[in-house]
Structures are given as structure tokens and as C-alpha cells.
GROMACS .gro file of C-alpha atoms in nm:
model
  105
    1MET     CA    1   0.979   0.574   3.250
    2LYS     CA    2   0.843   0.235   3.349
    3LEU     CA    3   0.658   0.016   3.104
    4SER     CA    4   0.447  -0.270   3.226
    5ILE     CA    5   0.499  -0.618   3.085
    6GLY     CA    6   0.152  -0.590   2.928
    7SER     CA    7   0.249  -0.267   2.749
    8ILE     CA    8   0.567  -0.422   2.615
    9ILE     CA    9   0.376  -0.727   2.491
   10LEU     CA   10   0.119  -0.503   2.318
   11VAL     CA   11   0.397  -0.309   2.144
   12ILE     CA   12   0.564  -0.631   2.028
   13LEU     CA   13   0.235  -0.780   1.907
   14GLY     CA   14   0.144  -0.458   1.728
   15ALA     CA   15   0.479  -0.446   1.549
   16THR     CA   16   0.453  -0.814   1.458
   17SER     CA   17   0.104  -0.781   1.312
   18ALA     CA   18   0.200  -0.469   1.115
   19TRP     CA   19   0.497  -0.653   0.967
   20ALA     CA   20   0.284  -0.958   0.884
   21GLY     CA   21   0.032  -0.731   0.710
   22ALA     CA   22   0.307  -0.576   0.500
   23ASN     CA   23   0.442  -0.921   0.405
   24GLU     CA   24   0.096  -1.043   0.312
   25GLY     CA   25   0.031  -0.713   0.135
   26LYS     CA   26   0.340  -0.759  -0.082
   27ALA     CA   27   0.201  -1.092  -0.208
   28VAL     CA   28  -0.135  -0.929  -0.289
   29TYR     CA   29   0.041  -0.626  -0.444
   30ASP     CA   30   0.254  -0.853  -0.663
   31ARG     CA   31  -0.059  -1.029  -0.787
   32ALA     CA   32  -0.296  -0.735  -0.828
   33CYS     CA   33  -0.099  -0.409  -0.848
   34LYS     CA   34   0.255  -0.471  -0.973
   35SER     CA   35   0.168  -0.486  -1.343
   36CYS     CA   36   0.065  -0.119  -1.339
   37HIS     CA   37   0.256   0.022  -1.041
   38GLY     CA   38   0.581  -0.173  -1.085
   39ALA     CA   39   0.767  -0.393  -0.839
   40ASP     CA   40   0.902  -0.093  -0.648
   41GLY     CA   41   0.591   0.124  -0.679
   42ALA     CA   42   0.755   0.364  -0.924
   43GLY     CA   43   0.490   0.298  -1.189
   44ASN     CA   44   0.498   0.117  -1.520
   45PRO     CA   45   0.585   0.380  -1.785
   46THR     CA   46   0.427   0.176  -2.065
   47ILE     CA   47   0.093   0.161  -1.882
   48ALA     CA   48   0.114   0.531  -1.790
   49LYS     CA   49   0.179   0.626  -2.153
   50MET     CA   50  -0.099   0.400  -2.281
   51MET     CA   51  -0.349   0.547  -2.033
   52LYS     CA   52  -0.214   0.899  -2.082
   53VAL     CA   53  -0.164   0.955  -1.711
   54GLU     CA   54   0.117   1.056  -1.479
   55MET     CA   55   0.163   0.778  -1.226
   56ARG     CA   56   0.298   0.907  -0.901
   57ALA     CA   57   0.550   0.683  -0.731
   58LEU     CA   58   0.393   0.510  -0.433
   59SER     CA   59   0.702   0.611  -0.237
   60SER     CA   60   0.642   0.982  -0.309
   61THR     CA   61   0.565   1.225  -0.030
   62GLU     CA   62   0.233   1.299  -0.200
   63VAL     CA   63   0.118   0.936  -0.180
   64GLN     CA   64   0.279   0.857   0.155
   65SER     CA   65   0.116   1.161   0.319
   66LEU     CA   66  -0.232   1.031   0.238
   67PRO     CA   67  -0.420   0.879   0.532
   68ASP     CA   68  -0.471   0.503   0.521
   69ALA     CA   69  -0.844   0.559   0.462
   70ASP     CA   70  -0.768   0.752   0.141
   71LEU     CA   71  -0.533   0.481   0.013
   72LYS     CA   72  -0.797   0.218   0.090
   73ALA     CA   73  -1.056   0.423  -0.102
   74VAL     CA   74  -0.829   0.441  -0.408
   75ILE     CA   75  -0.786   0.062  -0.399
   76THR     CA   76  -1.155  -0.018  -0.344
   77LYS     CA   77  -1.324   0.265  -0.534
   78GLY     CA   78  -1.060   0.370  -0.786
   79LYS     CA   79  -0.947   0.724  -0.868
   80GLY     CA   80  -0.917   0.898  -1.201
   81LYS     CA   81  -0.846   0.637  -1.466
   82MET     CA   82  -0.759   0.374  -1.205
   83LYS     CA   83  -1.048   0.135  -1.166
   84PRO     CA   84  -1.134  -0.028  -0.832
   85VAL     CA   85  -0.927  -0.340  -0.772
   86ALA     CA   86  -1.212  -0.590  -0.729
   87SER     CA   87  -0.977  -0.879  -0.654
   88VAL     CA   88  -0.844  -0.704  -0.340
   89THR     CA   89  -1.098  -0.724  -0.059
   90GLY     CA   90  -1.130  -0.734   0.319
   91ASN     CA   91  -0.805  -0.756   0.512
   92GLN     CA   92  -0.611  -0.766   0.185
   93VAL     CA   93  -0.679  -0.394   0.142
   94ASP     CA   94  -0.520  -0.322   0.482
   95ASP     CA   95  -0.230  -0.550   0.395
   96VAL     CA   96  -0.164  -0.369   0.065
   97VAL     CA   97  -0.171  -0.033   0.244
   98ALA     CA   98   0.076  -0.173   0.500
   99PHE     CA   99   0.302  -0.283   0.214
  100VAL     CA  100   0.275   0.056   0.038
  101ARG     CA  101   0.387   0.220   0.365
  102THR     CA  102   0.712   0.018   0.343
  103LEU     CA  103   0.794   0.193   0.014
  104LYS     CA  104   0.863   0.529   0.185
  105LYS     CA  105   1.175   0.706   0.070
   0.00000   0.00000   0.00000
């Protein structure tokens, strides 16, 4: 199978931008999400107990199987007792989703 130089460049650029989004997303996650979801996405048990909720690990199959659009909706609109994260907007939402994808088991 032959790949053109243009195709190879597109693949490299796509991989680079996805990685950059995940790196940027980690910084946003650390600032806006880590206090509740924990550094590794496993969830903060104290917050879960206080809110009387079961926090699913962000690395779980259940969370990882959600389409990006659903993860973005949870961040921007909230879900259940989780409120929308107003401080995460625009490209930051995509970056956080890219970071969450790196937490796969």
C-alpha cells in the first residue's frame, strides 16, 4: 500500500494536534476537574460521599465508550448532581475530552 507524502504529513499533524490537545487538556483538568475527579480520574471519595453519588472512574469502559459529544455535554451542561463547568469553554472542552481519552485502561 502506497501512501502519498501529503497523507503521511496529515497523519503526523493529526497525531501531533491530538497529543497537544491532551496535554493542554490535562492543565485544564488539573485546574477545573481534579478536585472532584482526582488526579487519575478515579474520583474523589470524599466528594462522592458528601454528594451521595457513585463517581465512575473516567478510565472505566462505561465512560470511555461514550462519544466525544456526550462527554462534552457533561462538561458544558452537567449531568445528575454534576453542574456544568462554566470555567471550561471553547477549545478547552475538546482538550479535556482528549485528556480523558488518555485515561483508558
